[in-house]
Each structure stands twice: as C-alpha cells, then as structure tokens.
Short mmCIF file of N, CA and C in Angstrom, two decimals:
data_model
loop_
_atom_site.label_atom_id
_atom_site.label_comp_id
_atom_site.label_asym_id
_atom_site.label_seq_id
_atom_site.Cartn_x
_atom_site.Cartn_y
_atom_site.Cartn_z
N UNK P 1 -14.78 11.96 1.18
CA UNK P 1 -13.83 12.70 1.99
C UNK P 1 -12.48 12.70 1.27
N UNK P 2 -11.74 13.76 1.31
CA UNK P 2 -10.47 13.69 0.59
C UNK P 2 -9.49 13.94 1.53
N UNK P 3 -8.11 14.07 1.44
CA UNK P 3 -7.53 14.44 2.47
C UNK P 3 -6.09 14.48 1.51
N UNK P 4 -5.24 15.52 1.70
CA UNK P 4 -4.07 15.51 1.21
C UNK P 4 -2.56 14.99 2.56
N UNK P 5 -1.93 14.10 2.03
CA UNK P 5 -0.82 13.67 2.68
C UNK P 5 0.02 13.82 1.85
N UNK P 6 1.57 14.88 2.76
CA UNK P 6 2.80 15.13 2.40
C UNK P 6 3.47 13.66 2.00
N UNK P 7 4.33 13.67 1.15
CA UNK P 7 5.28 13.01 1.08
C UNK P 7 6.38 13.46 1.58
N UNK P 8 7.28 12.34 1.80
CA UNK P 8 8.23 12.99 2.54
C UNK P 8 9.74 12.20 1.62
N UNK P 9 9.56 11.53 0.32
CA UNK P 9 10.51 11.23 -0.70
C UNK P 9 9.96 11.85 -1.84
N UNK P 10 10.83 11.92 -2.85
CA UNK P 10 10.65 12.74 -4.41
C UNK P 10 9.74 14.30 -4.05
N UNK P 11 8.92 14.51 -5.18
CA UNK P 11 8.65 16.01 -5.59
C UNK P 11 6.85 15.90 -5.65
N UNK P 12 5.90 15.19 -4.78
CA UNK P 12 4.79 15.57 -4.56
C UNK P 12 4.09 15.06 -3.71
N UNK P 13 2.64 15.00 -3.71
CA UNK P 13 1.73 14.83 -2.67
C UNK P 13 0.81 13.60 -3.14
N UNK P 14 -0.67 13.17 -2.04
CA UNK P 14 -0.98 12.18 -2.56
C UNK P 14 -2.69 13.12 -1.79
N UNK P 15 -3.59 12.23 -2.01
CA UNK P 15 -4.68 12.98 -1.98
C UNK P 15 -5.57 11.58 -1.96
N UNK P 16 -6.65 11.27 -0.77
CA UNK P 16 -7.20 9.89 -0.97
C UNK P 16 -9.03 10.38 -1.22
N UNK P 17 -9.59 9.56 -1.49
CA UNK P 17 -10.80 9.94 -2.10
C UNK P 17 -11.46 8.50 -1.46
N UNK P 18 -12.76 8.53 -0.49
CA UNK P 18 -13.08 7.22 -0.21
C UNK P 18 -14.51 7.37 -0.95
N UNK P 19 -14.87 6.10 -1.47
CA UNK P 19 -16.24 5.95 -2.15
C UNK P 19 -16.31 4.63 -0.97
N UNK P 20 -17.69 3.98 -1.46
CA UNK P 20 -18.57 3.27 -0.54
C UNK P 20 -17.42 1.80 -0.69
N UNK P 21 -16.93 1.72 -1.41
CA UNK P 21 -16.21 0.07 -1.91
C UNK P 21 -14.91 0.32 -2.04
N UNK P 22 -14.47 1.66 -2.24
CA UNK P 22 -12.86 1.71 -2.49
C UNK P 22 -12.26 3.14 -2.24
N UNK P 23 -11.28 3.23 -1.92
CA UNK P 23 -10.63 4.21 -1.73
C UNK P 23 -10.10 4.56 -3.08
N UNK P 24 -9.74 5.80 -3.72
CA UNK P 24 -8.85 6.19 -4.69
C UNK P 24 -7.88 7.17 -4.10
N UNK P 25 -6.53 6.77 -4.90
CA UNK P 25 -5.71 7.76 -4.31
C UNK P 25 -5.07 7.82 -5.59
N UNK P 26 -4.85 9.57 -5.39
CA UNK P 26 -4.49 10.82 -6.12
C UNK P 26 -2.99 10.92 -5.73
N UNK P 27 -2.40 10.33 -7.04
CA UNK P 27 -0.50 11.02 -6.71
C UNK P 27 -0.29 11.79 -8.13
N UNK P 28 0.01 12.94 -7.27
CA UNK P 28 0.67 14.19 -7.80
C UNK P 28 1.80 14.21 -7.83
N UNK P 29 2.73 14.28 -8.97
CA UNK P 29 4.16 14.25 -8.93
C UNK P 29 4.68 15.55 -9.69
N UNK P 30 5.71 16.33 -9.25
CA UNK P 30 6.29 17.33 -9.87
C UNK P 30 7.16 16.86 -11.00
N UNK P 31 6.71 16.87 -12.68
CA UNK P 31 7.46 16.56 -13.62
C UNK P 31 9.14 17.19 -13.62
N UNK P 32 8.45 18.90 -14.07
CA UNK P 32 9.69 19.53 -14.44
C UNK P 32 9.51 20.87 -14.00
N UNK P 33 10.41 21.62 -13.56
CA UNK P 33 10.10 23.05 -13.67
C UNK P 33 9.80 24.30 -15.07
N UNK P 34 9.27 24.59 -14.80
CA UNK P 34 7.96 25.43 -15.54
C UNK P 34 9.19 27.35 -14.78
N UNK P 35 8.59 28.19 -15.83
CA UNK P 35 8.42 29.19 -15.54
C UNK P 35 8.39 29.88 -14.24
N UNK P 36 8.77 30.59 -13.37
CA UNK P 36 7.72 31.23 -11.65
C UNK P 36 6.58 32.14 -12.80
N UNK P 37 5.98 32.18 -11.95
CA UNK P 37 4.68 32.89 -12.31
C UNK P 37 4.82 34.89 -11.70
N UNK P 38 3.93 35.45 -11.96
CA UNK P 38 4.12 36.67 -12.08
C UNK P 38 4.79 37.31 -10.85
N UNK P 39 4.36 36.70 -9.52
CA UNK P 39 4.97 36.89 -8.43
C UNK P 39 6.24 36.43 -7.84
N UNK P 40 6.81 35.68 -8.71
CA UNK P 40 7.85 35.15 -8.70
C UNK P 40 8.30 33.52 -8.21
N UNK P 41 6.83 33.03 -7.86
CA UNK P 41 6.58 31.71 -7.48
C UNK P 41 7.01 30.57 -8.50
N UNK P 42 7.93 29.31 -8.12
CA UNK P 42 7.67 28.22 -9.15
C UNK P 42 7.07 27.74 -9.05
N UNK P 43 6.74 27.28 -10.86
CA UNK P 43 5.43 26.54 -11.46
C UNK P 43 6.08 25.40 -11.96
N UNK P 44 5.47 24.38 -11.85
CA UNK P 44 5.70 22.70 -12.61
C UNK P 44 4.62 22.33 -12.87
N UNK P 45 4.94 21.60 -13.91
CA UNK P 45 4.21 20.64 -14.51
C UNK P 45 3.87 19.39 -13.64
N UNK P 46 2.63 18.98 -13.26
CA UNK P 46 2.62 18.17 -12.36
C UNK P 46 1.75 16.73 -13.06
N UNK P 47 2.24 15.44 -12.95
CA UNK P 47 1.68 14.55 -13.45
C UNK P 47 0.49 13.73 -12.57
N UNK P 48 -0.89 13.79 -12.73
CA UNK P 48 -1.76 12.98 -11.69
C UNK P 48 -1.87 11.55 -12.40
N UNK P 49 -1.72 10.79 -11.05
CA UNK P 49 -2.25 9.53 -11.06
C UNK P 49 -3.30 8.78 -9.95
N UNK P 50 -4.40 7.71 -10.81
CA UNK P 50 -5.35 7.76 -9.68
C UNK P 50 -5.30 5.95 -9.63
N UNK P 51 -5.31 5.37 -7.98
CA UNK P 51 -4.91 3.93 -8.04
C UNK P 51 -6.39 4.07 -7.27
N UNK P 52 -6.70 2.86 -7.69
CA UNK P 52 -8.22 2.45 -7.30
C UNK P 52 -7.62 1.08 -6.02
N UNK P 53 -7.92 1.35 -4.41
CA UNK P 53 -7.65 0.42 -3.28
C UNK P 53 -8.98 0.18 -2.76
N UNK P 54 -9.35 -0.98 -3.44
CA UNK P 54 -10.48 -2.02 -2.82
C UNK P 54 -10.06 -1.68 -1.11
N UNK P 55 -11.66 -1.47 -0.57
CA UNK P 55 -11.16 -1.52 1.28
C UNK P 55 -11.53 -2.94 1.48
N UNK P 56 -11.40 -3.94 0.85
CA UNK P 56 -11.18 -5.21 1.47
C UNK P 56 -10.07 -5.28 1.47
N UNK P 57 -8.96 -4.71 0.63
CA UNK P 57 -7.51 -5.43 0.54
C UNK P 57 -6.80 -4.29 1.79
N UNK P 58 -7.52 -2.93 2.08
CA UNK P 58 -7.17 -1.99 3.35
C UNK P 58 -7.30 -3.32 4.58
N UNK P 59 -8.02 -3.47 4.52
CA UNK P 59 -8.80 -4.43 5.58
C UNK P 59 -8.15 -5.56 5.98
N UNK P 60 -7.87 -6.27 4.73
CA UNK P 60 -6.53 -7.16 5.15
C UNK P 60 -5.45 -7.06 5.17
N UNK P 61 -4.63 -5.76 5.07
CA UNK P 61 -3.65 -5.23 5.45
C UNK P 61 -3.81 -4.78 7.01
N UNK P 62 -4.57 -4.31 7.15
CA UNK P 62 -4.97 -3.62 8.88
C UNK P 62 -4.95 -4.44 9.23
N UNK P 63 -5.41 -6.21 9.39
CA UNK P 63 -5.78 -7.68 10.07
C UNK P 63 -4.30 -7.82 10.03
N UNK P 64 -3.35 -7.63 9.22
CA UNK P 64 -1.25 -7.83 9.47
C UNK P 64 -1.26 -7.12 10.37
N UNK P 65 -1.08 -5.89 10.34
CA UNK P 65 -0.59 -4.55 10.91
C UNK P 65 -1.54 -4.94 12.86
N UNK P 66 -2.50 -5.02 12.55
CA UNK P 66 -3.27 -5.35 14.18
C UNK P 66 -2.18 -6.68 14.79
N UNK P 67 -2.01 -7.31 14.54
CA UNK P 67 -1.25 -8.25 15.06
C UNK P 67 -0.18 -8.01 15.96
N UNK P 68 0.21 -6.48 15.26
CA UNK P 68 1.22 -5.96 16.20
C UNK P 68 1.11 -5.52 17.82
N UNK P 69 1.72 -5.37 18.58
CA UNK P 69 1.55 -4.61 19.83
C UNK P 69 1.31 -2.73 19.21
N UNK P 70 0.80 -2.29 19.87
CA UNK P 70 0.37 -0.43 19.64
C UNK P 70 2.02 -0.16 20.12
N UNK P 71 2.52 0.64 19.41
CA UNK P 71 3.59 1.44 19.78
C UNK P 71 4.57 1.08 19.30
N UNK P 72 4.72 -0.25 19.18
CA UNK P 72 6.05 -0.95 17.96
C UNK P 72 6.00 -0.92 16.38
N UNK P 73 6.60 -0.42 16.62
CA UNK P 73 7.77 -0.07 15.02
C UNK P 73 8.11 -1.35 14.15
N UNK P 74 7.66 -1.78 13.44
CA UNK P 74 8.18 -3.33 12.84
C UNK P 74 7.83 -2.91 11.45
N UNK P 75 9.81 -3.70 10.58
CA UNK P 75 9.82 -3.22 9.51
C UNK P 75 8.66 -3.45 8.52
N UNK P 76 8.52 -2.72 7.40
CA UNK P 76 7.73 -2.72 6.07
C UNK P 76 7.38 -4.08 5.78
N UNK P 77 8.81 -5.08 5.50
CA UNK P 77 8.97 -6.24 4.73
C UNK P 77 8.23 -7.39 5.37
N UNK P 78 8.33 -7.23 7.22
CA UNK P 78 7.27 -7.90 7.94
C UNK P 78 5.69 -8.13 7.29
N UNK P 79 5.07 -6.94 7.58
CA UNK P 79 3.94 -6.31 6.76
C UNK P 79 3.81 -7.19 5.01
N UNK P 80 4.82 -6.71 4.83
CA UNK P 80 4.40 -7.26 3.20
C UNK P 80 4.60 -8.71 2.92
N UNK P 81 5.47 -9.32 4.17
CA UNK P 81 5.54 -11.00 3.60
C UNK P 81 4.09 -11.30 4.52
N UNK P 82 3.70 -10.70 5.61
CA UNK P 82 2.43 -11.45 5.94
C UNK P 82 1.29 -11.27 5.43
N UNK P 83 1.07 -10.04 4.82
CA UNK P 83 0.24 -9.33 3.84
C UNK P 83 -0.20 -10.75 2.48
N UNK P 84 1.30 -10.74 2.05
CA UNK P 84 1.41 -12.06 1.13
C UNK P 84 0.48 -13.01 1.40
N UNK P 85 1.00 -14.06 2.45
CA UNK P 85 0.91 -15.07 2.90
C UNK P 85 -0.48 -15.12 3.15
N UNK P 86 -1.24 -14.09 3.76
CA UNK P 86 -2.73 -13.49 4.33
C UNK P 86 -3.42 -13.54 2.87
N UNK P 87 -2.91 -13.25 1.72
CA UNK P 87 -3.71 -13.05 0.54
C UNK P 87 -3.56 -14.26 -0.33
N UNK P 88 -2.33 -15.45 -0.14
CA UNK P 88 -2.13 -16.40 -0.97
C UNK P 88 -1.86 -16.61 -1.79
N UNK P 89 -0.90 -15.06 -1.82
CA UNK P 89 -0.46 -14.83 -3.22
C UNK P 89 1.48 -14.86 -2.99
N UNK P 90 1.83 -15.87 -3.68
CA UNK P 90 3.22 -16.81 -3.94
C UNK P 90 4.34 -16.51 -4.31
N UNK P 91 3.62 -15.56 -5.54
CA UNK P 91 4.59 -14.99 -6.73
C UNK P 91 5.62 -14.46 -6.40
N UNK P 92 5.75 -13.71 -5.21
CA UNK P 92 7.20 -12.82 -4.28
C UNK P 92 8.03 -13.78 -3.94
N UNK P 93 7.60 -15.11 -3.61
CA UNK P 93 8.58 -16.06 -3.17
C UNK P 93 9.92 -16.56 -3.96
N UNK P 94 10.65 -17.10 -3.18
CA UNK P 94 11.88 -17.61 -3.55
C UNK P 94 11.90 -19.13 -4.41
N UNK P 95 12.55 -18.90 -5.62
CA UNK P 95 12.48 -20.82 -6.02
C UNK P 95 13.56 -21.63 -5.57
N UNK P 96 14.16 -21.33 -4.28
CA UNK P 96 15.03 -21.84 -3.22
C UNK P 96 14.32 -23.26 -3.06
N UNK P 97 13.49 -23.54 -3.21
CA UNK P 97 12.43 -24.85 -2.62
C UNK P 97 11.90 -24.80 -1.23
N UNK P 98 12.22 -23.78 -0.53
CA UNK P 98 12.00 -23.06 0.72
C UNK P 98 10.31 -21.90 0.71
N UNK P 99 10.63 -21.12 -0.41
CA UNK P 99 9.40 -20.62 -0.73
C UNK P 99 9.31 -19.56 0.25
N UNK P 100 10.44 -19.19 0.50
CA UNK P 100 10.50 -17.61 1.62
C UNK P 100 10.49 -16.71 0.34
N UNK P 101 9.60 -15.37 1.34
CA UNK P 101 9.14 -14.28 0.70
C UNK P 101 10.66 -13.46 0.50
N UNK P 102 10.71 -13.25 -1.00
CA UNK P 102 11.51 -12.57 -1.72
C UNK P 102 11.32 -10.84 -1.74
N UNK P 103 11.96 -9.56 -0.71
CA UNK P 103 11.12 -8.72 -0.51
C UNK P 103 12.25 -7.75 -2.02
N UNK P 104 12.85 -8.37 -3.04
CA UNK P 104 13.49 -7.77 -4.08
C UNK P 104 12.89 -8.41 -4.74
N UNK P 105 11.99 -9.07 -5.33
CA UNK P 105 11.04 -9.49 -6.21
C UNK P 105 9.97 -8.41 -5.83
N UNK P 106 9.66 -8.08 -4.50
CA UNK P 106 8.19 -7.56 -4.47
C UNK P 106 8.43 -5.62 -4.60
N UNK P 107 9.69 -5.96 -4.01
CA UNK P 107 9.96 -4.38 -4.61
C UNK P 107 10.19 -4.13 -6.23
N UNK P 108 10.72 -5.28 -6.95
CA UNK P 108 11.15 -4.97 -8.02
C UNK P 108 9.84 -4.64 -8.84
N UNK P 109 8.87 -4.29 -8.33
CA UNK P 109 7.26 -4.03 -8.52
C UNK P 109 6.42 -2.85 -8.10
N UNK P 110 7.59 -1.87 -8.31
CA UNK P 110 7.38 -0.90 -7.67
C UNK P 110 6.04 -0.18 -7.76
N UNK P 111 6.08 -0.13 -9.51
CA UNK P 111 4.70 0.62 -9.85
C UNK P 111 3.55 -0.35 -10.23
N UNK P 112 3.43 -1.74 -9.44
CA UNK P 112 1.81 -2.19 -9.66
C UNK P 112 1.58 -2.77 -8.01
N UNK P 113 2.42 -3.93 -8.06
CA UNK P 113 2.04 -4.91 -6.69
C UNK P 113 2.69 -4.15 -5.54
N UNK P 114 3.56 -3.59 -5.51
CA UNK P 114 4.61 -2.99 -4.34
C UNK P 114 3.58 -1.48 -4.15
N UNK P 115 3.00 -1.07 -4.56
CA UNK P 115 1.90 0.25 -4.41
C UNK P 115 0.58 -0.31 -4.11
N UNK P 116 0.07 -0.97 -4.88
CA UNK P 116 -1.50 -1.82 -4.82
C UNK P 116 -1.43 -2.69 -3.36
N UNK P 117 -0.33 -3.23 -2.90
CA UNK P 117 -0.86 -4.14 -2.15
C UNK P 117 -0.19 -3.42 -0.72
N UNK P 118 0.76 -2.88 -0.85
CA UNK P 118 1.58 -2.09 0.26
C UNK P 118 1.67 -0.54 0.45
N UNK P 119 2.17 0.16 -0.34
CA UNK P 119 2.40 1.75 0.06
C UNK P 119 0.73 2.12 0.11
N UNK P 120 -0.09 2.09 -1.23
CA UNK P 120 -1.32 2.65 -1.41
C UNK P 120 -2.56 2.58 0.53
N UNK P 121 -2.52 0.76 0.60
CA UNK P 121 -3.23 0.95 2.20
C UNK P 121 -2.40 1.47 3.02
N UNK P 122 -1.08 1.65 3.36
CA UNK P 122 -0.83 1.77 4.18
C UNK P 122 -0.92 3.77 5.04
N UNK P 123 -1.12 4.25 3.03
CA UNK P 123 -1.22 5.76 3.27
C UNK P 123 -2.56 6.17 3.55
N UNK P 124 -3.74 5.03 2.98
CA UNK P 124 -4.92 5.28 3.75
C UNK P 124 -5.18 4.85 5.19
N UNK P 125 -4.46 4.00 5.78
CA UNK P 125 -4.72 3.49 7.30
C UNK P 125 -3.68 4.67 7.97
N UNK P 126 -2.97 5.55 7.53
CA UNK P 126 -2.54 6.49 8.20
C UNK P 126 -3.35 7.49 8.08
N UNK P 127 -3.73 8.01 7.03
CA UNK P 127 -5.06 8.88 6.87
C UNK P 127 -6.38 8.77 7.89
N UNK P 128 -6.17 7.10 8.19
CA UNK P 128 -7.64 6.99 8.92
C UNK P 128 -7.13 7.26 10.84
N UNK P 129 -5.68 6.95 10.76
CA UNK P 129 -5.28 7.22 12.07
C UNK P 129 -5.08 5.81 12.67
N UNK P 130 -4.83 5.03 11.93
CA UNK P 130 -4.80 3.72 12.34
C UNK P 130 -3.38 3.43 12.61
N UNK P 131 -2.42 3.97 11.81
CA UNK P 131 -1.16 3.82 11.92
C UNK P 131 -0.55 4.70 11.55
N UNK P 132 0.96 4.95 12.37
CA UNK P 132 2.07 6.29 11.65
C UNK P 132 3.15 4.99 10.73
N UNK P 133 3.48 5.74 9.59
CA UNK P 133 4.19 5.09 8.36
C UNK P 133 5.75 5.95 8.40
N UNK P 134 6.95 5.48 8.99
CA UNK P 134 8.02 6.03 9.08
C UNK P 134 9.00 5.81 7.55
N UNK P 135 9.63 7.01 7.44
CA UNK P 135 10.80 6.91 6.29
C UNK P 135 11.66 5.97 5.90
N UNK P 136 11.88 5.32 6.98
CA UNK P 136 12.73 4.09 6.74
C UNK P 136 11.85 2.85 6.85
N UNK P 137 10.98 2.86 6.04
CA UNK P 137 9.78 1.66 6.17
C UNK P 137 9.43 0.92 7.73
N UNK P 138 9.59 1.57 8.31
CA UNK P 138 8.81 1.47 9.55
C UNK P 138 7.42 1.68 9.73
N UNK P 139 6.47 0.72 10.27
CA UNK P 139 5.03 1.03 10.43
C UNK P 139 4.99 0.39 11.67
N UNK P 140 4.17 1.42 12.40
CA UNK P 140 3.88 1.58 13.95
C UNK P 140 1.93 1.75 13.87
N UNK P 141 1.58 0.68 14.60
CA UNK P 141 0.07 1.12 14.59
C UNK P 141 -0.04 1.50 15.86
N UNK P 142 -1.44 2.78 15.71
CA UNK P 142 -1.15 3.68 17.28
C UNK P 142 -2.92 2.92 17.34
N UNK P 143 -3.53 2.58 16.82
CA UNK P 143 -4.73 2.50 17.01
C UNK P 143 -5.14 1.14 18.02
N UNK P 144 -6.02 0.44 18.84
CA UNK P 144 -6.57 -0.64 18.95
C UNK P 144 -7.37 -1.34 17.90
N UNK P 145 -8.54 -0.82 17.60
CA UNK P 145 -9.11 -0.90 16.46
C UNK P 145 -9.75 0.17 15.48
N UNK P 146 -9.90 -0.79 14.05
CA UNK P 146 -10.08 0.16 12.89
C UNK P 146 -10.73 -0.29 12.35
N UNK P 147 -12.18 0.69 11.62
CA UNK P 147 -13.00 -0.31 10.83
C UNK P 147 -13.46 0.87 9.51
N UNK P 148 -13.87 0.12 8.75
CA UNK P 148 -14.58 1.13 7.90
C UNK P 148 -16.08 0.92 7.97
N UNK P 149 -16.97 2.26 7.49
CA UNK P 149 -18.52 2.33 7.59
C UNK P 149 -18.75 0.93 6.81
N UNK P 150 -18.15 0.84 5.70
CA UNK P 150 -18.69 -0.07 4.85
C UNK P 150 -18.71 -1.48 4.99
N UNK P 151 -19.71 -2.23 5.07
CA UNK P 151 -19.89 -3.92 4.93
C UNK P 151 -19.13 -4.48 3.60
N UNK P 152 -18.10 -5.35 4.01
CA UNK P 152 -17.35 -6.03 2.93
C UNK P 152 -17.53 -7.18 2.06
N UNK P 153 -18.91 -8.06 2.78
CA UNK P 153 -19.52 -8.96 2.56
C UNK P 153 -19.97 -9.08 1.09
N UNK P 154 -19.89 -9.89 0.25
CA UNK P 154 -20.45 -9.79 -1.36
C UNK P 154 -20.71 -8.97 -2.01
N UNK P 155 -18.97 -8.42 -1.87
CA UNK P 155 -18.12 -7.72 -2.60
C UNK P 155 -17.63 -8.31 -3.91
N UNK P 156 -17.37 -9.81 -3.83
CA UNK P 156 -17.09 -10.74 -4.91
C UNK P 156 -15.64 -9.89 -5.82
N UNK P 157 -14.94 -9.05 -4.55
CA UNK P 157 -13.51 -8.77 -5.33
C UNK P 157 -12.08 -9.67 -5.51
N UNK P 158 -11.68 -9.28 -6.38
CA UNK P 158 -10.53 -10.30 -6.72
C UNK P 158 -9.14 -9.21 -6.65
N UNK P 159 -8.60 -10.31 -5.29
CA UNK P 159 -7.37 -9.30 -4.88
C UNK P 159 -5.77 -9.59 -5.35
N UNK P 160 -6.01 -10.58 -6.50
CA UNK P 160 -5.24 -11.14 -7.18
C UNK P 160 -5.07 -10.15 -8.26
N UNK P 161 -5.38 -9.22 -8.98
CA UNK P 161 -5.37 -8.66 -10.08
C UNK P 161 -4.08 -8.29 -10.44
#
C-alpha cells in the first residue's frame, strides 16, 4: 500500500510503502527550479530518498504515544525522551550525572536518529490513523488501539543501528 503525505515544512512530499516487516518511506524533496514546461508549469529537480522503518520500532513508538489520553496534544520531546528510555538507548542523554534526555543532542541528528526513531513512525502512525502530527511538534493520538497485520515475534531486529 502506498500513500502520499503533504508536508507542511520545506519543498516536498513523503510517500510510505508497507512490506510484511517494514515500512519504507519515500521523501521527495524539491532541489532547484528547472525550466516550466510547455504549458507554462514549474519543473524541479526533485531528490528521492528511501528510509527503511522496521514496524517493531512503529510499534514501540505507538506503546509511548498510547500512554497518552485520546485527544491530548503532548509535545514531540515527551515522545522522544520516552521513546528513548522504552528502547535503552542513552546516547541523547546529558553527562550532567543526572542522565536527563538531551532533546539538542537528539535533534542535532537530524538526518539519522531524529528521522529513524521519531519523524519517520510518527508519519506512518498518522498514515495508519493512529495519530494527527501538528507543526509545532505536537502529537495527539485520536485512536484507542493500533496494530499491524504483521506478527513481530522472531524478527531478531536490532533497533540500535
């Protein structure tokens, strides 16, 4: 199943692709402007990129996001320090000796961990209708529950990568 979702920052779209074990998602970005074409339409050059989202790591993002009450709005950074903490992964933290989640370390990650572990599920659990994803990093889940067809069981994935 594919499905195209607007963006609603920069110059393109995103496009998700589910296989039996993972979702792929398709970002289309508008490089540069190009020529209009004969009718007078503009043309760009558009750059594709394809991120491969294990639906176990959807899955344990949706297990954060469910926690919520249906209808509340609770920021991004919520989501991504429990997301963290849910996966056991450290590295965002502070060397305060406190070990609070650092959400300018995890942004400063824009294009691997800050997409892989956050934007990427969160544009497929809106796709699936599980949750609306607001502009100002707001995520609101409208759903009770959400599951996928697929059994996650000895999968033997590593969500550390």
């Amino acid at each position: 199943e594919e499905v195209r979702i607007e963006r609603w920052k920069g110059k393109g779209e995103y496009r998700i692709e589910e296989l039996p074990n993972e979702y792929i998602v398709y970002e289309f970005q508008k490089m540069e402007k190009l020529d209009d074409d004969e009718h007078g339409f503009p043309q760009y050059k558009i750059k594709e990129t394809a991120y491969h989202v294990p639906k176990e790591l959807v899955l344990k993002v949706w297990e954060v996001i469910k926690k919520q009450p249906i209808g509340k709005r609770v920021k991004g950074v919520t989501v991504q320090e429990n997301t963290m903490e849910l996966l056991g992964i450290t590295r965002f933290n502070r060397d305060d000796g406190k070990g609070t989640f650092d959400k300018d370390k995890f942004y400063g990650t824009r294009t691997t961990s800050y997409r892989r572990y956050y934007l990427h599920p969160l544009h497929i659990l809106k796709h699936e209708g599980a949750i609306n994803f607001y502009r100002k990093g707001l995520v609101e889940r409208i759903k009770d529950d959400w599951d996928t067809q697929t059994t996650i069981s000895n999968w033997g994935l590593s969500l550390q990568a």
